[in-house]
Coordinates of C-alpha atoms and ligand atoms in Angstrom, one line a residue:
Chain A
M8 CA 97.7 107.6 66.0
T9 CA 101.3 106.9 65.5
E10 CA 102.6 103.4 66.1
T11 CA 105.6 104.4 68.1
L12 CA 103.7 106.4 70.7
T13 CA 104.8 105.9 74.2
N14 CA 102.1 106.1 76.8
P15 CA 103.6 106.8 80.2
V16 CA 100.6 105.5 82.0
L17 CA 100.6 102.2 80.1
T18 CA 104.3 101.8 80.6
L19 CA 103.7 102.3 84.3
L20 CA 100.8 99.9 84.3
R21 CA 102.9 97.1 82.8
L22 CA 105.3 97.5 85.7
I23 CA 102.6 96.4 88.1
P24 CA 103.1 92.6 88.7
G25 CA 100.3 90.4 87.6
V26 CA 98.4 93.1 85.7
E27 CA 98.0 90.9 82.6
T28 CA 95.9 88.5 84.6
L29 CA 93.2 91.2 85.2
S30 CA 90.3 91.6 82.8
D31 CA 90.4 94.3 80.1
G32 CA 87.9 96.4 82.0
M33 CA 89.9 96.3 85.1
Q34 CA 93.0 97.3 83.2
V35 CA 91.3 100.3 81.7
L36 CA 90.0 101.3 85.1
L37 CA 93.4 100.9 86.6
S38 CA 95.1 102.9 83.9
G39 CA 92.5 105.6 84.3
F40 CA 93.2 105.7 88.0
L41 CA 97.0 105.8 87.4
A42 CA 96.6 108.6 84.9
G43 CA 94.5 110.5 87.4
V44 CA 97.0 110.1 90.2
I45 CA 100.0 111.1 88.0
L46 CA 98.3 114.2 86.7
F47 CA 97.0 115.1 90.1
A48 CA 100.5 114.9 91.5
F49 CA 101.8 116.9 88.6
I50 CA 99.3 119.6 88.9
A51 CA 99.6 119.7 92.7
V52 CA 103.4 120.1 92.6
F53 CA 103.1 122.7 89.9
A54 CA 100.4 124.6 91.8
L55 CA 102.5 124.7 94.9
Y56 CA 105.4 126.2 93.1
A57 CA 103.3 128.4 90.8
V58 CA 101.9 130.0 94.0
Y59 CA 105.4 130.4 95.3
L60 CA 106.5 132.0 92.1
E61 CA 103.4 134.2 92.0
R62 CA 104.1 135.5 95.5
K63 CA 107.8 136.0 94.8
V64 CA 107.1 137.9 91.6
A65 CA 104.4 140.0 93.4
G66 CA 106.9 140.7 96.2
H67 CA 109.6 141.8 93.9
V68 CA 107.4 143.9 91.7
Q69 CA 106.3 145.7 94.8
D70 CA 109.8 146.0 96.2
R71 CA 109.2 143.4 98.9
L72 CA 110.8 140.1 99.3
G73 CA 107.8 137.7 99.3
P74 CA 107.8 134.6 101.5
M75 CA 111.2 134.2 103.2
E76 CA 110.6 132.3 106.4
V77 CA 109.7 128.7 105.7
G78 CA 112.6 126.9 104.2
W79 CA 115.4 128.5 102.2
H80 CA 113.9 131.8 100.9
G81 CA 110.5 130.5 101.7
L82 CA 110.6 127.5 99.4
L83 CA 108.4 125.4 101.7
Q84 CA 105.9 128.2 102.4
T85 CA 103.2 126.9 100.0
I86 CA 103.6 123.3 101.4
A87 CA 102.9 124.7 104.8
D88 CA 99.9 126.5 103.5
A89 CA 98.6 123.4 101.8
I90 CA 98.9 121.4 105.1
K91 CA 97.0 124.2 106.8
L92 CA 94.3 123.9 104.2
L93 CA 94.1 120.2 104.6
N94 CA 93.6 120.6 108.3
K95 CA 90.7 123.0 108.0
E96 CA 87.2 122.1 108.9
D97 CA 85.0 121.0 106.0
F98 CA 82.4 123.7 106.4
A99 CA 79.3 124.5 104.4
P100 CA 76.8 127.3 105.2
K101 CA 73.3 126.3 106.3
D102 CA 71.3 127.2 103.3
V103 CA 73.5 125.9 100.5
D104 CA 72.2 123.4 98.0
T105 CA 74.4 120.6 99.4
K106 CA 74.5 118.4 96.3
L107 CA 75.6 121.0 93.9
F108 CA 77.8 122.7 96.5
T109 CA 79.7 119.5 97.0
L110 CA 79.9 118.6 93.4
A111 CA 81.0 121.9 91.9
P112 CA 84.7 122.0 93.1
F113 CA 85.3 118.4 91.9
L114 CA 83.7 119.1 88.5
V115 CA 85.8 122.3 88.1
F116 CA 88.9 120.3 89.0
M117 CA 88.0 117.4 86.8
T118 CA 87.8 119.6 83.7
A119 CA 91.2 121.1 84.6
L120 CA 92.6 117.7 85.0
S121 CA 91.2 116.0 81.9
V122 CA 92.7 118.4 79.4
F123 CA 96.1 117.2 80.4
V124 CA 95.7 113.8 78.8
V125 CA 96.2 115.0 75.3
F126 CA 99.3 117.1 75.7
P127 CA 102.4 116.0 73.8
Y128 CA 104.9 115.9 76.6
D129 CA 107.7 114.7 74.5
S130 CA 108.4 113.3 71.0
Q131 CA 105.9 110.4 70.9
V132 CA 104.9 110.7 74.6
S133 CA 101.3 111.4 75.3
I134 CA 98.8 109.8 77.6
A135 CA 96.2 109.8 74.8
N136 CA 97.1 111.2 71.4
L137 CA 93.6 112.0 70.0
N138 CA 93.4 113.0 66.4
I139 CA 91.1 115.8 67.5
G140 CA 93.4 116.8 70.4
I141 CA 93.0 120.6 70.4
F142 CA 89.3 120.3 69.8
Y143 CA 89.0 118.0 72.8
V144 CA 90.8 120.6 74.9
I145 CA 88.4 123.4 73.9
A146 CA 85.4 121.1 74.4
I147 CA 86.4 119.8 77.8
S148 CA 87.4 123.2 79.1
S149 CA 83.9 124.5 78.6
I150 CA 82.5 122.1 81.1
A151 CA 84.0 124.5 83.7
V152 CA 81.2 127.0 82.9
P153 CA 78.2 125.0 84.3
A154 CA 80.4 123.9 87.2
V155 CA 81.2 127.4 88.1
I156 CA 77.5 128.4 87.8
M157 CA 76.7 125.4 90.0
A158 CA 79.1 126.7 92.6
G159 CA 77.8 130.2 92.5
W160 CA 74.1 129.2 92.5
S161 CA 74.3 126.6 95.2
S162 CA 76.3 128.9 97.5
N163 CA 73.1 131.0 98.0
N164 CA 75.1 134.1 98.2
K165 CA 74.9 137.3 96.2
W166 CA 78.6 137.6 95.7
S167 CA 78.9 134.0 94.6
L168 CA 76.2 134.4 92.1
F169 CA 77.6 137.6 90.7
G170 CA 81.0 136.0 90.4
A171 CA 79.5 132.9 88.7
M172 CA 77.5 135.0 86.2
R173 CA 80.5 137.1 85.4
S174 CA 82.6 134.0 85.0
A175 CA 80.2 132.3 82.7
A176 CA 79.8 135.4 80.5
Q177 CA 83.5 135.8 80.4
I178 CA 84.5 132.3 79.6
V179 CA 81.8 131.8 77.0
S180 CA 82.7 135.1 75.3
Y181 CA 86.4 134.5 75.3
E182 CA 86.2 131.0 74.0
I183 CA 85.3 132.6 70.7
P184 CA 88.5 134.5 70.0
V185 CA 90.6 131.7 71.5
G186 CA 88.8 129.2 69.2
L187 CA 89.3 131.5 66.2
S188 CA 93.0 132.0 66.9
I189 CA 93.4 128.2 67.2
I190 CA 91.8 127.9 63.8
C191 CA 94.6 130.0 62.5
V192 CA 97.0 127.3 63.8
I193 CA 95.0 124.4 62.5
M194 CA 94.9 126.1 59.0
V195 CA 98.7 126.3 58.9
V196 CA 99.3 122.8 60.2
G197 CA 96.3 121.0 58.7
H198 CA 95.8 118.7 61.6
M199 CA 94.1 118.8 65.0
G200 CA 96.2 116.2 66.8
M201 CA 98.6 117.8 69.3
Q202 CA 101.5 115.6 68.4
E203 CA 101.1 116.3 64.7
I204 CA 100.9 120.1 65.4
V205 CA 104.2 119.9 67.4
E206 CA 105.9 117.7 64.9
F207 CA 105.0 120.1 62.1
Q208 CA 107.1 122.8 63.9
G209 CA 110.4 121.0 63.9
G210 CA 113.7 122.5 62.8
G211 CA 114.5 125.8 64.5
F212 CA 112.4 128.5 66.1
W213 CA 111.6 130.2 62.8
K214 CA 109.5 127.2 61.9
W215 CA 107.3 127.6 64.9
V216 CA 103.7 128.5 64.1
I217 CA 104.0 131.9 65.7
F218 CA 106.4 132.9 62.9
R219 CA 104.4 131.3 60.1
S220 CA 102.4 133.5 57.7
F221 CA 103.8 136.5 59.5
P222 CA 102.2 138.6 61.0
F223 CA 98.9 136.8 61.1
N224 CA 99.8 134.0 63.4
F225 CA 101.8 136.3 65.5
I226 CA 98.7 138.4 66.1
A227 CA 96.7 135.1 66.6
F228 CA 99.2 134.2 69.3
F229 CA 98.4 137.4 71.2
I230 CA 94.7 136.9 70.8
F231 CA 95.1 133.4 72.1
F232 CA 97.2 134.6 75.0
L233 CA 94.7 137.3 76.0
G234 CA 91.8 135.1 75.6
S235 CA 93.3 132.3 77.6
L236 CA 94.1 134.8 80.4
A237 CA 90.4 135.6 80.5
E238 CA 89.4 132.0 80.4
V239 CA 91.5 131.1 83.4
N240 CA 90.4 134.3 85.2
R241 CA 93.7 135.9 85.6
T242 CA 94.2 139.7 86.0
P243 CA 93.3 141.9 84.1
F244 CA 90.3 139.6 83.5
D245 CA 89.8 138.4 87.1
L246 CA 86.3 139.9 87.4
P247 CA 84.8 136.6 88.6
E248 CA 86.9 136.6 91.7
A249 CA 87.6 140.3 92.0
E250 CA 88.4 140.1 95.7
S251 CA 88.1 143.8 96.1
E252 CA 84.4 143.8 95.0
L253 CA 83.1 140.3 95.3
V254 CA 85.1 138.9 98.2
A255 CA 86.1 135.8 96.2
G256 CA 83.4 135.5 93.6
F257 CA 82.0 132.0 93.2
M258 CA 84.4 130.7 95.8
T259 CA 83.2 132.9 98.6
E260 CA 81.4 130.2 100.6
Y261 CA 84.0 127.5 100.1
S262 CA 86.6 126.7 102.7
G263 CA 89.3 124.2 103.4
M264 CA 89.8 121.4 100.9
R265 CA 86.9 122.3 98.7
W266 CA 88.3 125.7 98.2
A267 CA 91.7 124.2 97.7
F268 CA 90.3 122.2 94.8
F269 CA 89.1 125.4 93.1
F270 CA 92.5 126.8 93.7
L271 CA 94.2 123.8 92.3
A272 CA 91.9 123.9 89.3
E273 CA 92.8 127.5 88.7
Y274 CA 96.5 126.8 88.7
G275 CA 95.9 123.7 86.7
N276 CA 94.2 125.8 84.1
M277 CA 97.0 128.2 84.2
L278 CA 99.4 125.5 83.4
A279 CA 97.1 124.0 80.8
V280 CA 96.8 127.2 78.8
G281 CA 100.5 127.7 79.1
L282 CA 101.1 124.2 77.7
V283 CA 98.5 124.7 75.0
G284 CA 100.2 128.0 74.0
A285 CA 103.6 126.3 74.0
A286 CA 102.4 123.4 71.9
L287 CA 100.4 125.3 69.4
F288 CA 102.5 128.4 68.8
L289 CA 106.0 127.8 70.3
G290 CA 106.8 124.4 69.0
G291 CA 106.0 122.3 72.0
W292 CA 108.9 119.9 72.7
Q293 CA 110.9 121.1 69.7
P294 CA 114.1 122.9 70.7
P295 CA 114.6 126.4 69.3
F296 CA 117.8 125.4 67.6
E297 CA 118.8 122.0 66.2
F298 CA 122.0 121.8 68.2
L299 CA 120.1 122.1 71.4
S300 CA 118.3 118.9 70.8
F301 CA 120.3 117.1 73.4
V302 CA 118.0 118.8 76.0
P303 CA 115.1 116.5 76.5
G304 CA 111.9 117.5 74.8
W305 CA 109.7 117.6 77.9
L306 CA 112.0 120.1 79.4
W307 CA 111.6 122.4 76.4
F308 CA 107.8 122.0 76.6
I309 CA 107.6 122.8 80.3
L310 CA 110.1 125.6 80.0
K311 CA 108.1 127.3 77.2
A312 CA 104.9 126.9 79.2
L313 CA 106.7 128.3 82.3
V314 CA 107.7 131.4 80.3
L315 CA 104.1 132.0 79.3
I316 CA 103.0 131.5 82.9
F317 CA 105.6 133.9 84.1
V318 CA 104.3 136.5 81.7
Q319 CA 100.8 135.8 83.0
I320 CA 102.0 136.4 86.6
W321 CA 104.0 139.5 85.5
L322 CA 100.9 140.9 83.8
R323 CA 98.8 140.2 86.9
W324 CA 101.0 142.4 89.1
T325 CA 101.2 145.1 86.5
L326 CA 97.6 145.7 85.4
P327 CA 94.5 146.7 87.2
R328 CA 91.2 144.9 86.6
L329 CA 89.0 145.7 83.6
R330 CA 85.4 146.9 84.0
V331 CA 82.7 144.5 82.8
D332 CA 81.8 146.5 79.8
Q333 CA 85.4 147.0 78.9
L334 CA 85.9 143.2 79.2
M335 CA 83.1 142.6 76.7
Y336 CA 84.4 145.4 74.5
V337 CA 87.8 143.9 74.3
C338 CA 86.4 140.5 73.4
W339 CA 83.7 141.3 70.9
K340 CA 85.0 144.5 69.3
V341 CA 88.7 143.9 69.3
L342 CA 89.8 140.3 69.6
V343 CA 87.0 138.7 67.5
P344 CA 87.4 141.0 64.5
F345 CA 91.2 140.8 64.6
A346 CA 90.9 137.0 64.9
F347 CA 88.7 136.9 61.7
V348 CA 91.2 139.1 59.9
C349 CA 94.0 136.7 61.0
I350 CA 92.0 133.7 59.6
I351 CA 91.5 135.5 56.3
G352 CA 95.2 136.4 56.2
V353 CA 96.4 132.9 57.1
G354 CA 94.0 131.5 54.5
L355 CA 95.2 133.7 51.8
W356 CA 98.8 133.1 52.7
E357 CA 98.3 129.3 52.7
V358 CA 96.5 129.5 49.3
L359 CA 99.1 131.8 47.7
T360 CA 102.2 129.9 48.8
Chain B
M16 CA 87.7 154.0 62.9
G17 CA 90.9 156.0 63.5
R18 CA 90.0 156.3 67.2
Y19 CA 89.4 152.6 67.4
F20 CA 92.9 151.8 66.2
R21 CA 94.4 154.6 68.2
D22 CA 92.8 153.1 71.3
I23 CA 94.2 149.7 70.5
Y24 CA 97.6 151.1 69.9
I25 CA 97.5 153.1 73.2
S26 CA 96.4 150.2 75.2
V27 CA 99.0 147.8 73.8
F28 CA 101.7 150.5 74.2
T29 CA 100.7 151.4 77.8
V30 CA 100.5 147.7 78.8
L31 CA 104.0 147.2 77.5
K32 CA 105.2 150.3 79.2
G33 CA 103.7 149.1 82.5
M34 CA 105.3 145.8 82.1
Y35 CA 108.6 147.5 81.5
V36 CA 108.2 149.5 84.7
T37 CA 107.3 146.4 86.8
M38 CA 110.3 144.6 85.2
L39 CA 112.6 147.3 86.5
H40 CA 111.3 146.6 89.9
F41 CA 112.3 142.9 89.7
F42 CA 115.9 144.1 90.1
S43 CA 115.5 147.0 92.5
K44 CA 116.4 146.5 96.1
S45 CA 113.6 145.6 98.4
V46 CA 112.5 148.4 100.7
T47 CA 111.2 146.2 103.5
V48 CA 113.3 144.5 106.2
Q49 CA 112.9 141.1 107.7
Y50 CA 111.4 142.5 110.8
P51 CA 112.1 140.3 113.8
K52 CA 115.6 139.6 112.5
E53 CA 116.4 143.1 111.3
R54 CA 115.0 146.3 112.7
L55 CA 114.9 149.8 111.4
E56 CA 116.4 152.4 113.7
I57 CA 113.7 154.2 115.6
P58 CA 113.5 157.9 114.8
K59 CA 114.7 160.4 117.4
G60 CA 111.9 161.6 119.7
S61 CA 109.5 158.8 118.8
R62 CA 107.0 157.9 121.4
N63 CA 106.8 154.4 122.6
Q64 CA 106.7 152.8 126.0
L65 CA 107.0 155.2 129.0
L66 CA 109.6 154.8 131.7
N67 CA 109.7 156.5 135.1
I68 CA 113.1 156.5 136.7
I69 CA 111.6 156.4 140.1
E70 CA 114.8 157.4 141.9
D71 CA 114.6 160.8 140.3
C72 CA 110.8 161.3 140.7
I73 CA 109.9 163.9 143.3
G74 CA 106.2 163.1 143.2
C75 CA 105.2 166.5 142.0
D76 CA 102.0 165.3 140.3
Q77 CA 102.6 167.4 137.2
C78 CA 102.6 164.4 134.8
V79 CA 99.4 163.1 136.3
R80 CA 97.7 166.4 135.7
A81 CA 99.1 166.7 132.2
C82 CA 97.8 163.3 131.0
P83 CA 94.7 163.9 128.8
V84 CA 93.4 160.4 129.4
N85 CA 94.3 160.1 133.1
C86 CA 96.3 156.9 132.8
I87 CA 99.0 157.8 135.3
Y88 CA 98.1 156.9 138.9
M89 CA 100.3 158.1 141.7
E90 CA 100.1 158.0 145.4
T91 CA 102.2 160.2 147.5
I92 CA 102.8 160.5 151.2
K93 CA 104.5 163.5 152.8
S94 CA 107.7 162.6 154.5
F95 CA 107.7 162.5 158.3
E96 CA 110.2 164.3 160.5
G97 CA 113.5 162.4 160.5
D98 CA 112.8 160.6 157.1
E99 CA 115.8 160.7 154.8
L100 CA 114.6 160.5 151.2
G101 CA 117.8 161.6 149.6
E102 CA 118.2 163.7 146.5
T103 CA 117.5 163.3 142.8
S104 CA 120.4 163.0 140.4
T105 CA 120.0 166.6 139.6
G106 CA 120.3 167.5 143.2
R107 CA 116.8 168.2 144.2
K108 CA 115.6 167.2 147.6
K109 CA 112.9 164.7 147.7
S110 CA 110.2 165.3 150.2
L111 CA 107.5 162.8 149.3
W112 CA 107.2 159.0 149.6
I113 CA 105.8 157.4 146.4
P114 CA 104.2 154.1 147.4
S115 CA 102.8 153.6 143.9
F116 CA 103.3 155.1 140.5
T117 CA 101.5 153.2 137.7
I118 CA 101.0 153.9 134.1
D119 CA 98.2 152.1 132.2
M120 CA 99.8 151.8 128.8
A121 CA 96.6 150.2 127.5
K122 CA 95.0 153.6 127.9
C123 CA 98.0 155.8 127.0
C124 CA 97.6 157.6 123.7
F125 CA 101.3 158.3 123.3
C126 CA 100.8 162.0 123.2
G127 CA 104.0 162.6 125.3
L128 CA 102.4 165.4 127.2
C129 CA 103.4 163.8 130.5
T130 CA 107.1 163.9 129.7
Y131 CA 107.4 167.7 129.1
P132 CA 106.4 169.1 132.5
C133 CA 108.5 166.7 134.5
P134 CA 110.9 168.9 136.4
T135 CA 113.5 166.3 137.0
E136 CA 113.2 164.7 133.5
C137 CA 112.6 161.3 135.0
L138 CA 109.5 160.4 133.0
I139 CA 110.8 159.5 129.6
M140 CA 109.8 157.7 126.4
T141 CA 111.9 154.7 125.8
D142 CA 112.5 152.9 122.4
V143 CA 110.7 149.8 123.5
Y144 CA 107.7 149.2 121.2
E145 CA 107.1 145.5 121.5
Y146 CA 105.3 145.0 124.7
S147 CA 102.0 143.4 123.6
K148 CA 100.4 141.3 126.2
H149 CA 97.7 138.6 126.4
D150 CA 96.0 140.3 129.3
R151 CA 95.1 143.9 129.3
N152 CA 96.0 144.2 133.0
D153 CA 99.6 143.3 132.1
L154 CA 99.8 146.6 130.4
I155 CA 99.6 148.5 133.7
F156 CA 103.2 149.1 134.6
E157 CA 104.2 149.8 138.2
F158 CA 107.3 151.9 138.6
A159 CA 107.4 152.6 142.4
D160 CA 110.1 150.6 144.2
L161 CA 108.9 151.2 147.7
D162 CA 108.8 148.0 149.9
P163 CA 105.1 147.2 150.4
I164 CA 105.5 146.6 154.1
K165 CA 107.2 150.0 154.4
A166 CA 104.4 151.5 152.3
A167 CA 101.7 150.0 154.5
E168 CA 103.5 151.4 157.6
L169 CA 103.7 154.8 155.9
R170 CA 100.1 154.8 155.1
E171 CA 99.2 153.9 158.6
K172 CA 101.4 156.7 159.9
D173 CA 99.9 159.0 157.4
A174 CA 96.4 158.1 158.4
I175 CA 97.2 158.8 162.1
R176 CA 98.8 162.1 161.1
K177 CA 95.8 163.0 159.1
K178 CA 93.5 162.2 161.9
E179 CA 95.6 164.3 164.3
K180 CA 95.5 167.1 161.8
E181 CA 91.9 166.7 161.4
A182 CA 91.3 166.8 165.1
A183 CA 93.6 169.8 165.4
K184 CA 91.7 171.5 162.5
L185 CA 88.4 170.7 164.2
A186 CA 89.6 172.2 167.4
K187 CA 90.9 175.2 165.6
L188 CA 87.6 175.5 163.8
K189 CA 85.6 175.3 167.0
A190 CA 87.8 177.9 168.6
K191 CA 87.4 180.1 165.6
E192 CA 83.7 179.6 165.6
A193 CA 83.5 180.5 169.3
A194 CA 85.6 183.5 168.6
A195 CA 83.4 184.5 165.7
K196 CA 80.3 184.0 167.9
A197 CA 81.8 186.2 170.6
K198 CA 82.7 188.8 168.1
A199 CA 79.2 188.7 166.5
E200 CA 77.6 189.1 169.9
K201 CA 79.9 192.0 170.7
E202 CA 79.1 193.6 167.3
A203 CA 75.4 193.1 167.8
A204 CA 75.7 194.8 171.1
E205 CA 77.7 197.6 169.5
E206 CA 75.2 197.8 166.7
G207 CA 72.4 198.3 169.2
K208 CA 74.3 201.3 170.4
T209 CA 74.7 203.0 167.0
P210 CA 72.0 201.7 164.7
E211 CA 71.5 204.9 162.7
K212 CA 74.8 205.0 160.8
K213 CA 75.0 201.8 158.8
P214 CA 71.6 201.4 157.1
E215 CA 72.2 204.6 155.2
D216 CA 75.3 203.2 153.6
N217 CA 73.7 200.2 152.1
P218 CA 70.1 199.6 153.1
D219 CA 69.4 196.7 150.8
K220 CA 72.4 194.6 151.8
K221 CA 71.7 195.2 155.4
T222 CA 68.2 193.9 155.1
D223 CA 69.3 191.0 153.0
N224 CA 71.9 190.0 155.5
S225 CA 69.6 190.2 158.4
G226 CA 67.1 188.1 156.5
E227 CA 69.6 185.4 155.9
E228 CA 70.8 185.4 159.4
N229 CA 67.3 185.0 160.6
S230 CA 66.4 182.1 158.4
Ligands
SF4_424 S1 101.9 159.9 126.8 FE1 100.1 161.1 127.0 S2 98.5 159.5 127.4 FE2 100.4 158.5 127.7 S3 100.8 158.7 129.9 FE3 101.8 160.4 128.9 S4 100.3 162.1 129.0 FE4 99.2 160.2 129.4
SF4_425 S1 106.4 165.0 136.7 FE1 108.2 163.7 136.9 S2 108.9 164.1 139.0 FE2 106.8 164.9 138.8 S3 105.6 163.1 139.6 FE3 105.7 162.9 137.3 S4 107.5 161.7 137.0 FE4 107.6 162.3 139.1

């Protein structure tokens, strides 16, 4: 960990009067609570406007206008939707396994939330700069699998179970190419901490990992992007939800706020993979040119992530859904071998230069 | 192996092509309109809500008979002597009172068949298409403009007239029957005089008829 690291949560914590008088345990609890609140607000605001963006993009792709009524060009539409969701009855079917049924959405959301702590938001700004940052992200995000299975199983519904099974199979499979493509990055950088990875890419866009050991990292980026699409269940890999065949997959029986938590988690994950992609391959908070460094780093970081998210949305409204066997084919027969080739290529490149 | 790489190439290429196509649509003009604020012009001859211009209706009953779902209900009363019903705008004399003319738009299938036979062209399709109601009964539209008191009066008068007619008819019928009876008796008397001629013409019918008469 670098000495000069600013932790926004701790900075905030020090602003609370009389916090020094509390015991250490209380301070840790309080900072955890603060981090949770901040990240929740961040994800919630992002989700609101990502949904808006999604609907607008969908509208324009289909030669419609999208939401237009609430607020200027429908800007407040998703806020109205969120309020509607908050007001809904907290409803659970009779034969669900209540404990798992209640727990699942929170677990899914928790995994989505907890990956955000390691991201390098700006030069020396992280909530926790772990030296195994990216490894932590991969590890935490796999907790979503049992959570999704919990949701599907406890719903006591065929569609939910199908959705959960598909989701588990898909996430577990696609974690492999994603992990392998991340190894390509780690081999170039030689470090797993997110701050270090981003710092390594300073000095113009040609220094970004995506353009290192060309073309292997370039291919690795696409493998990462496709794999992350599958991990966050976006089209063309949205089989777990597949509204035209499975109603809503593992979310079928959920309503109101619990469903909203799944929804938030989904958009949180979308943002998370966007941020990971931006940090690992596109230079994180580093500006593309030196002379653009007057723009704050966090803006670059969010902007790059937003570009990736925009491409995700764009893809969603372009492509149809894959079949289950095609999904597995793409993962095991295309992405995994290519990722291995990339690892070998990057390794050779690193050894030879 | 070649096929494997070709498949990958084709899928990447087609995905990029698809993305290019959708990108073009980002900038194309939207084909929808903001409906309650803007409206598209309704095509000519479109079939929407029906309107009966009751001043022109002569109560000819053609529309009622044309309707395949029987959703037009009309009541007519023949005018009485001295009634002045006026003329339609096309100059036809009206001779029927129309105390009620309702169309149940909830039943209407918008076939338009009622509008064609109308001789005075007073039953027409308007361009109103937003008339959804909370209650189905609100979709029954009444077009007649006759004052209900006047209508009740007319109905009473009509009932009296009908009764009179009925009585007249009955009297007539009785007279007819009496005449027929007299005639039949006369014929029978005549038949008794010349019974040889007719049975030869049609013996079966004769026997049948007599059997029926007897029974
Ligand atoms: S449009 Fe057709 S269904 Fe409707 S009232 Fe006329 S004839 Fe009847
Ligand atoms: S056909 Fe026309 S004139 Fe005749 S009863 Fe119907 S609306 Fe009246």
